PDB file of C-alpha atoms in Angstrom:
ATOM      1  CA  MET A 153     -56.004  73.870  28.961  1.00 64.00           C
ATOM      2  CA  SER A 154     -55.189  75.603  25.806  1.00 74.00           C
ATOM      3  CA  VAL A 155     -53.960  73.889  22.724  1.00 72.00           C
ATOM      4  CA  ALA A 156     -50.647  75.751  22.914  1.00 71.00           C
ATOM      5  CA  LYS A 157     -49.917  74.439  26.425  1.00 74.00           C
ATOM      6  CA  GLN A 158     -50.771  70.886  25.390  1.00 74.00           C
ATOM      7  CA  MET A 159     -48.395  71.088  22.433  1.00 72.00           C
ATOM      8  CA  GLU A 160     -45.663  72.476  24.669  1.00 75.00           C
ATOM      9  CA  LYS A 161     -46.050  69.580  27.164  1.00 73.00           C
ATOM     10  CA  GLN A 162     -45.996  67.074  24.310  1.00 74.00           C
ATOM     11  CA  GLN A 163     -42.775  68.603  22.936  1.00 74.00           C
ATOM     12  CA  GLN A 164     -41.157  68.423  26.391  1.00 74.00           C
ATOM     13  CA  ARG A 165     -42.077  64.734  26.699  1.00 74.00           C
ATOM     14  CA  SER A 166     -40.861  64.132  23.179  1.00 74.00           C
ATOM     15  CA  SER A 167     -37.533  65.866  23.875  1.00 75.00           C
ATOM     16  CA  LYS A 168     -37.109  63.823  27.098  1.00 75.00           C
ATOM     17  CA  ILE A 169     -37.697  60.627  25.121  1.00 79.00           C
ATOM     18  CA  ASP A 170     -35.276  61.811  22.438  1.00 86.00           C
ATOM     19  CA  ARG A 171     -32.586  62.546  25.063  1.00 87.00           C
ATOM     20  CA  LYS A 172     -33.113  59.131  26.661  1.00 89.00           C
ATOM     21  CA  THR A 173     -32.863  57.431  23.271  1.00 91.00           C
ATOM     22  CA  VAL A 174     -29.746  59.386  22.340  1.00 91.00           C
ATOM     23  CA  GLU A 175     -28.110  58.535  25.682  1.00 94.00           C
ATOM     24  CA  LYS A 176     -29.071  54.858  25.358  1.00 94.00           C
ATOM     25  CA  ASN A 177     -27.612  54.728  21.842  1.00 94.00           C
ATOM     26  CA  ARG A 178     -24.433  56.477  23.021  1.00 95.00           C
ATOM     27  CA  ARG A 179     -23.972  53.960  25.847  1.00 95.00           C
ATOM     28  CA  ASN A 180     -24.519  51.034  23.500  1.00 96.00           C
ATOM     29  CA  GLN A 181     -22.013  52.466  21.059  1.00 96.00           C
ATOM     30  CA  MET A 182     -19.418  52.960  23.827  1.00 94.00           C
ATOM     31  CA  LYS A 183     -20.014  49.401  25.052  1.00 93.00           C
ATOM     32  CA  THR A 184     -19.388  48.113  21.518  1.00 95.00           C
ATOM     33  CA  LEU A 185     -16.207  50.192  21.202  1.00 94.00           C
ATOM     34  CA  TYR A 186     -14.875  48.986  24.579  1.00 91.00           C
ATOM     35  CA  SER A 187     -15.569  45.410  23.563  1.00 90.00           C
ATOM     36  CA  GLU A 188     -13.798  45.920  20.236  1.00 92.00           C
ATOM     37  CA  LEU A 189     -10.788  47.513  21.949  1.00 90.00           C
ATOM     38  CA  ASN A 190     -10.596  44.639  24.426  1.00 88.00           C
ATOM     39  CA  SER A 191     -10.728  42.090  21.588  1.00 88.00           C
ATOM     40  CA  LEU A 192      -7.679  43.691  19.924  1.00 88.00           C
ATOM     41  CA  ILE A 193      -5.436  42.971  22.901  1.00 88.00           C
ATOM     42  CA  PRO A 194      -3.788  39.544  22.662  1.00 87.00           C
ATOM     43  CA  PRO A 195      -4.588  37.080  25.467  1.00 85.00           C
ATOM     44  CA  SER A 196      -0.941  37.060  26.555  1.00 84.00           C
ATOM     45  CA  HIS A 197      -1.309  40.707  27.623  1.00 81.00           C
ATOM     46  CA  LYS A 198      -4.610  40.313  29.453  1.00 83.00           C
ATOM     47  CA  SER A 199      -5.185  39.458  33.090  1.00 82.00           C
ATOM     48  CA  LYS A 200      -7.159  36.338  33.874  1.00 82.00           C
ATOM     49  CA  GLY A 201     -10.807  36.557  34.782  1.00 82.00           C
ATOM     50  CA  VAL A 202     -13.471  39.206  34.466  1.00 84.00           C
ATOM     51  CA  MET A 203     -12.205  42.721  35.142  1.00 86.00           C
ATOM     52  CA  PRO A 204     -13.874  46.083  35.582  1.00 89.00           C
ATOM     53  CA  LEU A 205     -13.935  48.335  32.551  1.00 88.00           C
ATOM     54  CA  SER A 206     -11.365  50.722  34.046  1.00 89.00           C
ATOM     55  CA  ASN A 207      -8.838  47.860  34.408  1.00 89.00           C
ATOM     56  CA  GLN A 208      -9.490  46.738  30.840  1.00 88.00           C
ATOM     57  CA  LEU A 209      -8.798  50.277  29.651  1.00 91.00           C
ATOM     58  CA  ASP A 210      -5.580  50.404  31.715  1.00 91.00           C
ATOM     59  CA  GLU A 211      -4.418  47.157  30.120  1.00 91.00           C
ATOM     60  CA  ALA A 212      -5.196  48.527  26.663  1.00 91.00           C
ATOM     61  CA  VAL A 213      -3.226  51.704  27.401  1.00 92.00           C
ATOM     62  CA  ASN A 214      -0.251  49.702  28.732  1.00 92.00           C
ATOM     63  CA  TYR A 215      -0.298  47.423  25.689  1.00 92.00           C
ATOM     64  CA  ILE A 216      -0.402  50.402  23.312  1.00 92.00           C
ATOM     65  CA  LYS A 217       2.512  52.057  25.151  1.00 93.00           C
ATOM     66  CA  LYS A 218       4.473  48.808  24.903  1.00 91.00           C
ATOM     67  CA  LEU A 219       3.808  48.710  21.151  1.00 91.00           C
ATOM     68  CA  GLU A 220       4.853  52.362  20.795  1.00 93.00           C
ATOM     69  CA  ASN A 221       8.156  51.630  22.574  1.00 91.00           C
ATOM     70  CA  LYS A 222       8.741  48.611  20.365  1.00 90.00           C
ATOM     71  CA  LEU A 223       8.003  50.694  17.269  1.00 91.00           C
ATOM     72  CA  GLU A 224      10.415  53.391  18.430  1.00 91.00           C
ATOM     73  CA  ARG A 225      13.197  50.820  18.954  1.00 90.00           C
ATOM     74  CA  MET A 226      12.531  49.388  15.511  1.00 89.00           C
ATOM     75  CA  LYS A 227      12.689  52.870  13.948  1.00 88.00           C
ATOM     76  CA  GLU A 228      16.013  53.515  15.687  1.00 86.00           C
ATOM     77  CA  LYS A 229      17.358  50.208  14.419  1.00 84.00           C
ATOM     78  CA  LYS A 230      16.145  51.017  10.907  1.00 82.00           C
ATOM     79  CA  ASN A 231      17.788  54.451  11.018  1.00 79.00           C
ATOM     80  CA  TYR A 232      21.006  52.886  12.296  1.00 77.00           C
ATOM     81  CA  LEU A 233      20.990  50.326   9.487  1.00 75.00           C
ATOM     82  CA  MET A 234      20.074  52.972   6.918  1.00 74.00           C
ATOM     83  CA  GLY A 235      23.019  55.025   8.177  1.00 72.00           C
ATOM     84  CA  ILE A 236      25.312  52.083   7.563  1.00 64.00           C
ATOM     85  CA  ASN A 237      23.915  51.665   4.061  1.00 57.00           C
ATOM     86  CA  SER A 238      24.236  55.368   3.272  1.00 58.00           C
ATOM     87  CA  SER A 239      27.850  55.408   4.462  1.00 56.00           C
ATOM     88  CA  ARG A 240      28.493  52.370   2.270  1.00 54.00           C
ATOM     89  CA  SER A 241      26.815  54.162  -0.586  1.00 54.00           C
ATOM     90  CA  MET A 242      28.993  57.238  -0.050  1.00 53.00           C
ATOM     91  CA  SER A 243      32.117  55.092   0.021  1.00 51.00           C
ATOM     92  CA  GLY A 244      31.039  53.588  -3.277  1.00 48.00           C
ATOM     93  CA  THR A 245      30.491  49.959  -2.398  1.00 46.00           C
ATOM     94  CA  THR A 246      26.837  50.057  -3.349  1.00 46.00           C
ATOM     95  CA  GLY A 247      24.684  52.253  -5.462  1.00 50.00           C
ATOM     96  CA  GLY A 248      25.854  51.283  -8.926  1.00 55.00           C
ATOM     97  CA  ARG A 249      29.630  51.637  -8.656  1.00 62.00           C
ATOM     98  CA  PRO A 250      31.220  48.781 -10.587  1.00 71.00           C
ATOM     99  CA  PRO A 251      33.578  46.377  -8.836  1.00 73.00           C
ATOM    100  CA  GLN A 252      37.295  47.103  -9.037  1.00 77.00           C
ATOM    101  CA  ILE A 253      39.585  44.400 -10.379  1.00 77.00           C
ATOM    102  CA  GLU A 254      43.372  44.595 -10.368  1.00 79.00           C
ATOM    103  CA  ILE A 255      45.608  41.920 -11.859  1.00 79.00           C
ATOM    104  CA  HIS A 256      49.363  41.867 -11.235  1.00 77.00           C
ATOM    105  CA  CYS A 257      51.924  39.419 -12.607  1.00 76.00           C
ATOM    106  CA  SER A 258      55.311  38.816 -11.084  1.00 76.00           C
ATOM    107  CA  GLY A 259      57.147  35.890 -12.624  1.00 71.00           C
ATOM    108  CA  SER A 260      55.137  32.772 -11.911  1.00 71.00           C
ATOM    109  CA  LEU A 261      52.931  34.623  -9.431  1.00 73.00           C
ATOM    110  CA  LEU A 262      49.559  36.048 -10.468  1.00 72.00           C
ATOM    111  CA  GLU A 263      47.821  38.335  -7.988  1.00 76.00           C
ATOM    112  CA  VAL A 264      44.146  39.210  -8.527  1.00 74.00           C
ATOM    113  CA  VAL A 265      42.496  41.813  -6.285  1.00 75.00           C
ATOM    114  CA  LEU A 266      38.703  42.263  -6.399  1.00 73.00           C
ATOM    115  CA  VAL A 267      36.906  44.960  -4.401  1.00 73.00           C
ATOM    116  CA  SER A 268      33.115  44.822  -4.654  1.00 70.00           C
ATOM    117  CA  GLY A 269      29.923  45.465  -2.720  1.00 69.00           C
ATOM    118  CA  MET A 270      27.387  43.001  -1.380  1.00 66.00           C
ATOM    119  CA  ASP A 271      25.435  43.383  -4.601  1.00 66.00           C
ATOM    120  CA  CYS A 272      28.355  41.868  -6.571  1.00 68.00           C
ATOM    121  CA  GLN A 273      29.023  38.689  -4.595  1.00 70.00           C
ATOM    122  CA  SER A 274      28.135  36.574  -7.613  1.00 73.00           C
ATOM    123  CA  LEU A 275      31.044  38.193  -9.486  1.00 72.00           C
ATOM    124  CA  PHE A 276      33.415  37.064  -6.737  1.00 72.00           C
ATOM    125  CA  PHE A 277      32.252  33.458  -7.078  1.00 77.00           C
ATOM    126  CA  LYS A 278      32.427  33.598 -10.892  1.00 79.00           C
ATOM    127  CA  ILE A 279      36.033  34.808 -10.786  1.00 77.00           C
ATOM    128  CA  ILE A 280      37.009  32.076  -8.316  1.00 76.00           C
ATOM    129  CA  GLY A 281      35.304  29.501 -10.557  1.00 79.00           C
ATOM    130  CA  MET A 282      37.037  30.809 -13.677  1.00 79.00           C
ATOM    131  CA  LEU A 283      40.443  30.700 -11.990  1.00 76.00           C
ATOM    132  CA  HIS A 284      39.810  27.129 -10.832  1.00 77.00           C
ATOM    133  CA  GLU A 285      38.864  26.168 -14.405  1.00 77.00           C
ATOM    134  CA  GLU A 286      42.267  27.497 -15.469  1.00 74.00           C
ATOM    135  CA  GLU A 287      43.808  25.294 -12.748  1.00 75.00           C
ATOM    136  CA  ALA A 288      45.035  28.244 -10.705  1.00 74.00           C
ATOM    137  CA  ILE A 289      45.708  27.561  -7.052  1.00 73.00           C
ATOM    138  CA  THR A 290      43.881  29.862  -4.667  1.00 72.00           C
ATOM    139  CA  VAL A 291      46.208  30.779  -1.833  1.00 70.00           C
ATOM    140  CA  ALA A 292      43.832  33.217  -0.080  1.00 67.00           C
ATOM    141  CA  ALA A 293      40.355  34.578  -0.764  1.00 63.00           C
ATOM    142  CA  PRO A 294      39.268  36.566   2.292  1.00 61.00           C
ATOM    143  CA  SER A 295      35.866  38.212   2.412  1.00 58.00           C
ATOM    144  CA  VAL A 296      35.111  40.934   4.952  1.00 52.00           C
ATOM    145  CA  GLU A 297      31.354  41.325   5.212  1.00 50.00           C
ATOM    146  CA  TYR A 298      29.807  43.300   8.059  1.00 44.00           C
ATOM    147  CA  GLU A 299      32.755  44.783   9.922  1.00 38.00           C
ATOM    148  CA  THR A 300      33.795  47.544   7.526  1.00 38.00           C
ATOM    149  CA  GLU A 301      32.110  50.178   5.450  1.00 38.00           C
ATOM    150  CA  ARG A 302      32.669  48.245   2.277  1.00 37.00           C
ATOM    151  CA  ILE A 303      33.058  44.697   1.177  1.00 36.00           C
ATOM    152  CA  SER A 304      36.696  44.050   0.490  1.00 40.00           C
ATOM    153  CA  SER A 305      37.345  40.758  -1.182  1.00 42.00           C
ATOM    154  CA  ARG A 306      40.926  40.105  -2.118  1.00 42.00           C
ATOM    155  CA  LEU A 307      41.979  37.214  -4.189  1.00 43.00           C
ATOM    156  CA  LYS A 308      45.701  36.945  -3.591  1.00 43.00           C
ATOM    157  CA  ASN A 309      48.560  34.898  -4.764  1.00 42.00           C
ATOM    158  CA  PHE A 310      47.253  32.689  -7.499  1.00 44.00           C
ATOM    159  CA  VAL A 311      50.167  30.542  -8.421  1.00 38.00           C
ATOM    160  CA  ARG A 312      50.524  29.155 -11.879  1.00 42.00           C
ATOM    161  CA  GLU A 313      53.484  28.711 -14.115  1.00 41.00           C
ATOM    162  CA  PHE A 314      53.216  31.155 -16.967  1.00 42.00           C
ATOM    163  CA  ASN A 315      55.549  31.165 -19.883  1.00 42.00           C
ATOM    164  CA  LYS A 316      54.280  34.564 -20.774  1.00 47.00           C
ATOM    165  CA  CYS A 317      52.122  36.717 -18.481  1.00 55.00           C
ATOM    166  CA  PRO A 318      50.585  40.013 -19.696  1.00 56.00           C
ATOM    167  CA  SER A 319      50.715  42.833 -17.149  1.00 50.00           C
ATOM    168  CA  HIS A 320      46.979  43.673 -17.297  1.00 43.00           C
ATOM    169  CA  TYR A 321      43.863  42.112 -18.770  1.00 44.00           C
TER     170      TYR A 321
END
């Protein structure tokens, strides 16, 4: 046998060994990946007992689809809530527009109207506190929170005897 033929046979054996090694490494890598995928699925979404690989993959696919649906619902909810916020922003209740305060006097009756956004609730409580310090009687202080496009807080009918009441502060 010539040297060339011997080298050719040796290369064929070597390539067969290389292919076997590559295939063995590929299988080991796939086994590791399957195991890792299976470990990511919570026990509450797994069937009991040992299952064939195909069933484990089906469970993983079902779990991922369930998560995708949940994510989609959450995105829809976020968009819905963002739509509410943007409509509030367009109506001026949020986004830097200052609260509106109106004060009207009519004899012994003082009417204070405050319209503000959720970001100005502390102002509402400060005004109520200030009026109580002045011994004003609060007849009504409604607060509409989530039903309308804007927060409408009206402080109505503060009764106090005034000898002299300016028309606006």
